[in-house]
Amino acid sequence: MDNENTTTSNKPCAHQTSYHPVFSQRRLEQARHFSLSFILLFLFWLLLSGHYDIFHITIGIFCCLLVSYSSNDLLFVHVGAGDSHLIIPRLLTYIPWHLYQIIISNIYLAKLVFSPISRLNPHFVPYKTKLTNGLALVTYANSITLTPGTITIDLNDNTFYVHAIDSKVADDLLTGEMEDRIEKVFQPVAHTQERASTMLAAEADNLIVKTIVRVFTPFIQIYGLYVIAHGHYSPGGGFQGGVILAASIVLLALAFGLRRTMSKATEKLTTMLCSSGVFIYGGIGLLCLLLGGNFLDYEKLDLFLKVGIPQARSLGILGVEIGVGIAVMACMTSIFFDIATAGELPDEPSEMVIKPEDALSEDTIPEDTIDG
Amino acid sequence: MDSFFLGTCLFLCLMILPCLYRAIVGPTVIDRMIAVGAIGTKTLVILILMGFLYERVAMFIDISMVYAILNFLGTLAAARYFEMEGEI
């Protein structure tokens, strides 16, 4: 299943431009993004897993490779090459400062709430920002919302519309200290003018939702795979993990539109995955039957696995969980597509059309994780 | 410490009631959506506190993460639904 996925991957201009210099640079960037997402996802997996033996780490490496292959263009899109590794340490220096700000304004807000005289003065503040990077804009919007007293309502043409509960918190915002700090975090990845404008044109509407979904989807998929792989230690298993994987695809569909998602997770693919999941489940069951046991009598698998009865049981359960996970993910996805489309696809909005030469640099939705 | 966690749990459960009132009575759909979101956030905290009570935090954090994902997804889906007036 995985080999098939690798060969039929979505690289539209792979063979036409194989000796073009831009191509190799793109390949380099893709490889860099792939390895960076792999490292991040694998750290997340280690954090979740808690089982550090060879078997689980192997499963983890496999799952992380799968997810970072299918969604490397989700995590690190629109990030200038060569600078992306600087963001994370800079962000780590920003977070303590932001936490401190949150505590300060929390205390101020608590005073405001408990003071006998009401000094509330809720109003909207339009705030023109100098940030251009999409990630920086989203970080700034979320920082404003996280700080008590101010909430970002909308982001439109580089103008934030902020709801402030009091004139002091509004003044704090308008000093622009937070903006300067965020600019410092993302400064080295400032795009060339041309690239920034294409980015804003492609993602102008729902920038915040799109960016959040783009960054979180790979982690949700890793989480779903973790739930499947650790079904016999912790709550969850095939059904729950499958539903989480399907939820990540539904999230993509909600943020990026049904048509773009369905062009990757096609009906053919979901149907295929659905039946192959059932096949894995039934196949393991019938194998036990053929080896002289009952249906799903995992002990009999030891006859050719030769790893001892408890290990054989564990492996058998894992195999069944994987089958159930694939089947549930595919079924949930196709049920969602069927209900949401009501049988026919909505017309494609014109701004969604991506020129073929931009297809690799624009964020494309990955094929849904063909998990295993 | 257990009684502290239990007390916090009960307090949060009580605090769900006003949200529930807003979710049921709420004059507009937006009121209901936000009330349901607030209930979800409180449930998340209650789940983790229960994890401390039963001394199985690792397990309950797994559950609460799924809850957080689904809460986010539900809010997003509802917002999208009302923005597009019935089409996703």
Coordinates of C-alpha atoms in Angstrom, one line a residue:
Chain A
M1 CA 0.0 0.0 0.0
D2 CA 2.7 2.4 0.9
N3 CA 4.9 1.6 -2.1
E4 CA 1.9 2.3 -4.3
N5 CA 1.4 5.6 -2.6
T6 CA 5.0 6.6 -3.2
T7 CA 5.1 5.9 -6.9
T8 CA 1.7 7.5 -7.7
S9 CA 2.5 10.6 -5.8
N10 CA 1.4 14.1 -6.9
K11 CA 4.4 15.7 -8.6
P12 CA 2.9 17.2 -11.7
C13 CA 6.1 18.6 -13.3
A14 CA 8.5 15.9 -12.2
H15 CA 9.7 14.6 -15.5
Q16 CA 9.2 17.7 -17.7
T17 CA 11.6 19.8 -15.7
S18 CA 14.0 17.3 -14.4
Y19 CA 17.1 19.2 -15.6
H20 CA 15.8 22.6 -14.9
P21 CA 17.8 24.4 -12.2
V22 CA 14.6 25.6 -10.5
F23 CA 13.6 22.0 -10.2
S24 CA 16.6 20.9 -8.2
Q25 CA 16.2 23.9 -5.9
R26 CA 12.6 22.9 -5.3
R27 CA 13.6 19.3 -4.7
L28 CA 16.1 20.6 -2.1
E29 CA 13.5 22.7 -0.4
Q30 CA 11.0 19.8 -0.4
A31 CA 13.6 17.5 1.1
R32 CA 14.4 20.1 3.7
H33 CA 10.7 20.5 4.6
F34 CA 10.3 16.8 4.6
S35 CA 13.1 16.2 7.1
L36 CA 12.1 19.2 9.3
S37 CA 8.5 17.9 9.5
F38 CA 9.8 14.4 10.2
I39 CA 11.9 15.6 13.1
L40 CA 9.0 17.7 14.6
L41 CA 6.5 14.9 14.2
F42 CA 8.8 12.3 15.6
L43 CA 9.5 14.5 18.7
F44 CA 5.7 14.8 19.1
W45 CA 5.4 11.0 18.8
L46 CA 8.0 10.4 21.4
L47 CA 6.2 12.8 23.7
L48 CA 2.9 11.0 23.2
S49 CA 4.2 7.4 23.2
G50 CA 6.0 6.7 26.4
H51 CA 7.0 3.3 25.1
Y52 CA 10.6 3.5 24.1
D53 CA 11.4 0.0 23.0
I54 CA 12.5 -0.8 19.4
F55 CA 9.1 -2.1 18.3
H56 CA 7.2 1.1 19.1
I57 CA 9.9 3.4 17.9
T58 CA 9.9 1.6 14.6
I59 CA 6.2 2.0 14.3
G60 CA 6.7 5.6 15.2
I61 CA 9.3 6.2 12.6
F62 CA 7.1 4.6 10.0
C63 CA 4.0 6.7 10.9
C64 CA 6.0 9.9 11.0
L65 CA 7.5 9.1 7.6
L66 CA 4.0 8.5 6.2
V67 CA 2.6 11.7 7.6
S68 CA 5.5 13.9 6.8
Y69 CA 5.5 12.5 3.3
S70 CA 1.8 13.2 2.8
S71 CA 1.8 16.6 4.5
N72 CA 5.3 18.1 4.3
D73 CA 3.8 20.9 2.1
L74 CA 1.3 21.6 4.8
L75 CA 3.6 22.4 7.7
F76 CA 6.3 24.4 6.0
V77 CA 4.7 26.2 3.1
H78 CA 5.6 29.8 2.3
V79 CA 8.6 29.7 4.5
G80 CA 11.7 31.1 2.9
A81 CA 14.4 28.5 2.3
G82 CA 17.2 28.4 4.8
D83 CA 15.6 30.5 7.4
S84 CA 12.9 28.2 8.7
H85 CA 15.1 26.6 11.4
L86 CA 15.5 30.0 13.1
I87 CA 11.8 30.5 13.7
I88 CA 11.5 27.9 16.5
P89 CA 14.3 29.1 18.8
R90 CA 13.1 32.7 18.3
L91 CA 9.6 31.7 19.1
L92 CA 10.8 30.0 22.2
T93 CA 12.2 33.3 23.4
Y94 CA 8.9 35.1 22.6
I95 CA 6.6 32.7 24.5
P96 CA 7.9 33.5 28.0
W97 CA 7.4 37.3 27.3
H98 CA 3.9 36.6 26.1
L99 CA 3.1 34.5 29.1
Y100 CA 4.2 37.3 31.3
Q101 CA 1.9 39.7 29.4
I102 CA -1.0 37.3 29.9
I103 CA -0.4 37.2 33.6
I104 CA -0.2 41.0 33.9
S105 CA -3.4 41.6 31.9
N106 CA -5.1 38.8 33.8
I107 CA -4.5 40.6 37.1
Y108 CA -5.6 43.9 35.6
L109 CA -8.8 42.3 34.3
A110 CA -9.5 40.6 37.6
K111 CA -9.2 44.0 39.3
L112 CA -11.5 45.5 36.7
V113 CA -14.1 42.8 37.3
F114 CA -14.0 43.0 41.1
S115 CA -13.8 46.8 41.3
P116 CA -17.1 48.4 42.6
I117 CA -17.2 51.1 40.0
S118 CA -17.6 49.9 36.5
R119 CA -14.9 51.3 34.3
L120 CA -15.6 49.1 31.3
N121 CA -15.4 50.7 28.0
P122 CA -15.8 48.0 25.3
H123 CA -15.1 49.2 21.8
F124 CA -13.5 48.1 18.5
V125 CA -10.1 49.1 17.5
P126 CA -9.0 48.9 13.9
Y127 CA -5.2 48.4 13.8
K128 CA -3.1 48.6 10.7
T129 CA -0.2 46.2 10.9
K130 CA 3.1 46.3 9.2
L131 CA 3.5 42.5 9.2
T132 CA 3.4 40.8 5.8
N133 CA 4.2 37.2 6.5
G134 CA 1.2 34.9 6.9
L135 CA 2.5 33.0 9.8
A136 CA 3.4 36.2 11.6
L137 CA 0.0 37.6 11.0
V138 CA -1.6 34.5 12.4
T139 CA 0.7 34.4 15.4
Y140 CA -0.1 38.1 16.1
A141 CA -3.8 37.6 15.8
N142 CA -3.7 34.6 18.2
S143 CA -1.5 36.5 20.7
I144 CA -4.0 39.3 20.8
T145 CA -6.8 36.9 21.4
L146 CA -4.8 35.0 24.1
T147 CA -4.1 38.2 26.0
P148 CA -7.1 38.8 28.3
G149 CA -9.1 41.9 27.4
T150 CA -8.6 41.9 23.7
I151 CA -10.0 39.6 21.0
T152 CA -9.2 39.6 17.3
I153 CA -12.5 39.8 15.4
D154 CA -11.3 40.0 11.8
L155 CA -8.2 40.3 9.7
N156 CA -8.7 42.1 6.4
D157 CA -6.1 43.7 4.1
N158 CA -3.5 43.8 6.9
T159 CA -5.9 45.5 9.3
F160 CA -6.9 43.8 12.5
Y161 CA -10.2 44.6 14.0
V162 CA -9.8 44.1 17.7
H163 CA -12.4 44.1 20.4
A164 CA -11.0 45.7 23.6
I165 CA -12.8 45.7 26.9
D166 CA -11.2 48.8 28.3
S167 CA -9.2 51.8 26.9
K168 CA -6.0 50.7 28.8
V169 CA -5.8 47.3 27.1
A170 CA -6.5 49.0 23.8
D171 CA -3.6 51.5 24.5
D172 CA -1.3 48.6 25.3
L173 CA -2.1 47.1 22.0
L174 CA -1.6 50.3 20.1
T175 CA 1.9 50.8 21.5
G176 CA 2.9 47.9 19.1
E177 CA 5.4 46.3 21.4
M178 CA 4.0 42.8 20.7
E179 CA 4.0 43.5 17.0
D180 CA 7.7 44.5 17.1
R181 CA 8.6 41.3 19.0
I182 CA 6.6 39.1 16.5
E183 CA 8.3 40.9 13.6
K184 CA 11.6 40.1 15.2
V185 CA 10.7 36.4 15.4
F186 CA 9.6 36.1 11.8
Q187 CA 11.9 38.8 10.3
P188 CA 14.4 36.5 8.6
V189 CA 11.7 34.7 6.7
A190 CA 10.2 37.9 5.1
H191 CA 9.3 37.0 1.6
T192 CA 10.3 38.8 -1.5
Q193 CA 7.6 41.2 -2.5
E194 CA 6.4 39.0 -5.3
R195 CA 6.1 35.9 -3.2
A196 CA 4.3 37.7 -0.4
S197 CA 1.7 39.1 -2.8
T198 CA 1.0 35.7 -4.4
M199 CA 0.6 34.3 -0.9
L200 CA -1.8 36.9 0.2
A201 CA -3.9 36.6 -3.0
A202 CA -4.1 32.8 -2.5
E203 CA -5.0 32.8 1.1
A204 CA -6.5 36.2 1.7
D205 CA -9.8 34.9 3.0
N206 CA -9.7 32.9 6.2
L207 CA -6.0 33.3 6.6
I208 CA -6.1 32.5 10.3
V209 CA -8.3 29.4 10.0
K210 CA -6.3 28.1 7.0
T211 CA -2.9 28.6 8.7
I212 CA -4.0 27.0 12.0
V213 CA -5.5 24.0 10.2
R214 CA -2.4 23.6 8.0
V215 CA -0.1 23.6 11.0
F216 CA -2.2 21.3 13.1
T217 CA -3.4 18.7 10.6
P218 CA -0.1 16.7 10.6
F219 CA -0.1 16.6 14.4
I220 CA -3.7 15.4 14.5
Q221 CA -2.8 12.7 12.0
I222 CA 0.2 11.6 14.1
Y223 CA -2.1 11.6 17.1
G224 CA -4.6 9.4 15.3
L225 CA -1.9 7.0 14.3
Y226 CA -0.6 7.0 17.9
V227 CA -4.1 6.1 19.1
I228 CA -4.3 3.2 16.7
A229 CA -0.8 1.9 17.5
H230 CA -1.2 2.1 21.3
G231 CA -4.8 0.7 21.3
H232 CA -3.8 -2.1 23.6
Y233 CA -2.2 0.1 26.3
S234 CA -4.3 3.2 26.5
P235 CA -7.9 4.2 25.6
G236 CA -8.6 4.1 21.9
G237 CA -7.8 1.7 19.2
G238 CA -8.7 1.3 15.6
F239 CA -12.1 2.9 15.7
Q240 CA -11.1 6.0 17.7
G241 CA -7.9 6.5 15.8
G242 CA -9.7 6.1 12.5
V243 CA -12.2 8.8 13.5
I244 CA -9.4 11.1 14.5
L245 CA -7.7 10.6 11.1
A246 CA -11.0 11.3 9.4
A247 CA -11.5 14.4 11.5
S248 CA -8.2 15.7 10.2
I249 CA -9.4 15.3 6.6
V250 CA -12.7 16.9 7.5
L251 CA -10.8 19.8 9.0
L252 CA -8.9 20.2 5.7
A253 CA -12.1 20.2 3.8
L254 CA -13.7 22.8 6.0
A255 CA -10.7 25.1 5.7
F256 CA -9.6 24.7 2.1
G257 CA -12.8 23.8 0.5
L258 CA -14.4 20.5 -0.4
R259 CA -13.2 20.5 -4.0
R260 CA -9.5 20.8 -3.3
T261 CA -9.7 18.1 -0.6
M262 CA -11.6 15.8 -2.8
S263 CA -9.2 16.1 -5.6
K264 CA -6.6 14.4 -3.3
A265 CA -8.8 12.1 -1.2
T266 CA -10.8 10.9 -4.1
E267 CA -13.8 8.7 -3.9
K268 CA -11.8 6.0 -5.6
L269 CA -9.1 6.2 -2.9
T270 CA -11.6 6.2 0.0
T271 CA -13.5 3.2 -1.4
M272 CA -10.3 1.4 -2.0
L273 CA -9.0 2.1 1.5
C274 CA -12.4 1.1 3.0
S275 CA -12.4 -2.3 1.4
S276 CA -8.7 -2.9 2.1
G277 CA -9.2 -2.2 5.7
V278 CA -12.0 -4.7 5.9
F279 CA -9.8 -7.1 4.0
I280 CA -7.0 -6.8 6.6
Y281 CA -9.4 -7.3 9.4
G282 CA -11.1 -10.3 7.8
G283 CA -7.8 -11.7 6.5
I284 CA -6.3 -11.9 9.9
G285 CA -9.5 -13.5 11.3
L286 CA -9.6 -16.0 8.5
L287 CA -5.9 -16.8 8.8
C288 CA -6.5 -17.8 12.4
L289 CA -9.4 -19.9 11.2
L290 CA -7.1 -21.6 8.6
L291 CA -4.4 -22.3 11.2
G292 CA -6.9 -24.3 13.2
G293 CA -8.2 -21.9 15.7
N294 CA -11.4 -19.8 16.1
F295 CA -12.0 -16.6 14.1
L296 CA -9.5 -13.9 15.4
D297 CA -7.8 -16.5 17.6
Y298 CA -4.5 -14.7 17.7
E299 CA -2.6 -17.4 19.5
K300 CA -2.6 -19.5 16.3
L301 CA -0.6 -16.8 14.5
D302 CA 2.4 -17.9 16.5
L303 CA 2.6 -21.0 14.3
F304 CA 4.4 -19.0 11.6
L305 CA 5.3 -15.8 13.5
K306 CA 7.4 -17.8 16.0
V307 CA 7.6 -15.0 18.6
G308 CA 5.9 -16.6 21.6
I309 CA 2.2 -16.6 22.3
P310 CA 1.8 -13.2 24.1
Q311 CA 3.8 -11.4 21.4
A312 CA 1.8 -13.1 18.7
R313 CA -1.4 -12.0 20.4
S314 CA -0.2 -8.4 20.6
L315 CA 0.9 -8.4 17.0
G316 CA -2.4 -9.9 15.9
I317 CA -4.4 -7.2 17.8
L318 CA -2.2 -4.5 16.3
G319 CA -2.9 -5.8 12.8
V320 CA -6.6 -5.9 13.4
E321 CA -6.5 -2.4 14.8
I322 CA -4.7 -1.2 11.7
G323 CA -7.3 -2.7 9.5
V324 CA -10.2 -1.3 11.5
G325 CA -8.5 2.1 11.6
I326 CA -8.1 2.3 7.8
A327 CA -11.7 1.1 7.2
V328 CA -13.1 3.6 9.7
M329 CA -11.1 6.5 8.4
A330 CA -12.1 5.8 4.8
C331 CA -15.8 5.2 5.7
M332 CA -16.1 8.4 7.8
T333 CA -14.4 10.5 5.1
S334 CA -16.6 9.2 2.4
I335 CA -19.7 9.6 4.6
F336 CA -18.7 13.2 5.2
F337 CA -18.1 13.8 1.5
D338 CA -21.4 12.2 0.5
I339 CA -23.4 14.3 3.0
A340 CA -21.6 17.5 2.3
T341 CA -21.8 17.3 -1.4
A342 CA -25.3 15.9 -1.5
G343 CA -24.2 14.0 -4.6
E344 CA -22.7 16.9 -6.6
L345 CA -19.7 19.1 -6.2
P346 CA -20.1 22.9 -5.8
D347 CA -18.6 25.0 -8.5
E348 CA -15.0 25.8 -8.2
P349 CA -14.3 29.5 -7.2
S350 CA -12.1 31.2 -9.7
E351 CA -9.3 32.1 -7.2
M352 CA -8.8 28.5 -6.4
V353 CA -7.3 27.9 -9.8
I354 CA -3.5 27.4 -9.5
K355 CA -1.2 27.6 -12.4
P356 CA 0.7 24.4 -13.0
E357 CA 4.1 26.0 -12.5
D358 CA 3.0 27.2 -9.1
A359 CA 1.5 23.9 -8.1
L360 CA 4.5 22.8 -6.1
S361 CA 5.1 26.1 -4.2
E362 CA 1.5 26.6 -3.4
D363 CA 0.1 24.6 -0.6
T364 CA -1.4 21.5 -1.9
I365 CA -3.5 19.3 0.2
P366 CA -1.8 16.0 0.7
E367 CA -3.3 12.6 0.0
D368 CA -4.8 11.6 3.2
T369 CA -2.6 9.5 5.3
I370 CA -2.7 6.0 4.0
D371 CA -2.0 4.7 7.4
G372 CA -0.4 1.4 8.4
Chain B
M1 CA -5.2 17.5 47.4
D2 CA -7.9 15.1 46.2
S3 CA -10.6 17.2 47.9
F4 CA -9.2 20.3 46.1
F5 CA -9.5 18.6 42.7
L6 CA -12.9 17.3 43.6
G7 CA -14.1 20.8 44.7
T8 CA -12.7 22.4 41.5
C9 CA -14.5 19.7 39.5
L10 CA -17.8 20.4 41.2
F11 CA -17.4 24.1 40.9
L12 CA -16.7 23.8 37.1
C13 CA -19.7 21.5 36.8
L14 CA -21.9 24.2 38.4
M15 CA -20.4 26.8 36.1
I16 CA -21.5 24.7 33.2
L17 CA -25.1 25.4 34.1
P18 CA -25.2 29.1 33.1
C19 CA -23.6 28.1 29.8
L20 CA -26.2 25.4 29.3
Y21 CA -28.9 28.0 30.0
R22 CA -27.4 30.2 27.3
A23 CA -27.1 27.2 24.9
I24 CA -30.8 26.2 25.3
V25 CA -32.4 29.7 25.6
G26 CA -29.9 31.7 23.7
P27 CA -31.7 34.1 21.3
T28 CA -29.4 33.6 18.4
V29 CA -27.4 30.8 16.9
I30 CA -24.1 32.5 17.7
D31 CA -25.0 32.6 21.4
R32 CA -25.6 28.9 21.3
M33 CA -22.3 28.2 19.5
I34 CA -20.2 30.1 21.9
A35 CA -22.0 28.5 24.9
V36 CA -21.3 25.1 23.5
G37 CA -17.7 26.0 23.0
A38 CA -17.4 27.2 26.6
I39 CA -18.9 24.0 27.9
G40 CA -16.4 22.1 25.8
T41 CA -13.5 24.0 27.3
K42 CA -14.8 23.4 30.9
T43 CA -15.3 19.7 30.1
L44 CA -11.7 19.5 29.0
V45 CA -10.4 20.8 32.3
I46 CA -12.8 18.6 34.3
L47 CA -11.5 15.5 32.4
I48 CA -7.9 16.3 33.3
L49 CA -8.9 16.9 36.9
M50 CA -10.6 13.6 36.9
G51 CA -7.4 12.1 35.7
F52 CA -5.6 13.5 38.8
L53 CA -8.4 12.1 41.0
Y54 CA -8.2 8.6 39.5
E55 CA -4.3 8.9 39.3
R56 CA -4.3 8.1 35.6
V57 CA -3.4 11.4 34.1
A58 CA -1.8 10.0 31.0
M59 CA -4.9 8.3 30.0
F60 CA -7.2 11.2 30.6
I61 CA -4.9 13.6 28.7
D62 CA -5.3 11.3 25.7
I63 CA -9.1 11.6 26.0
S64 CA -9.1 15.3 26.6
M65 CA -6.9 15.9 23.5
V66 CA -9.5 14.1 21.3
Y67 CA -12.1 16.2 23.0
A68 CA -10.2 19.4 22.1
I69 CA -9.8 18.4 18.5
L70 CA -13.5 17.6 18.1
N71 CA -14.5 20.8 19.9
F72 CA -12.4 22.8 17.5
L73 CA -13.8 20.9 14.6
G74 CA -17.4 21.3 15.7
T75 CA -17.0 25.1 16.2
L76 CA -15.3 25.5 12.8
A77 CA -17.9 23.4 11.0
A78 CA -20.8 25.3 12.6
A79 CA -19.1 28.7 11.7
R80 CA -18.5 27.5 8.2
Y81 CA -22.0 26.3 7.9
F82 CA -23.6 29.6 8.9
E83 CA -21.1 31.6 6.9
M84 CA -21.9 29.7 3.7
E85 CA -25.6 29.6 4.5
G86 CA -26.0 25.9 4.5
E87 CA -23.2 24.7 2.2
I88 CA -19.8 23.5 3.3

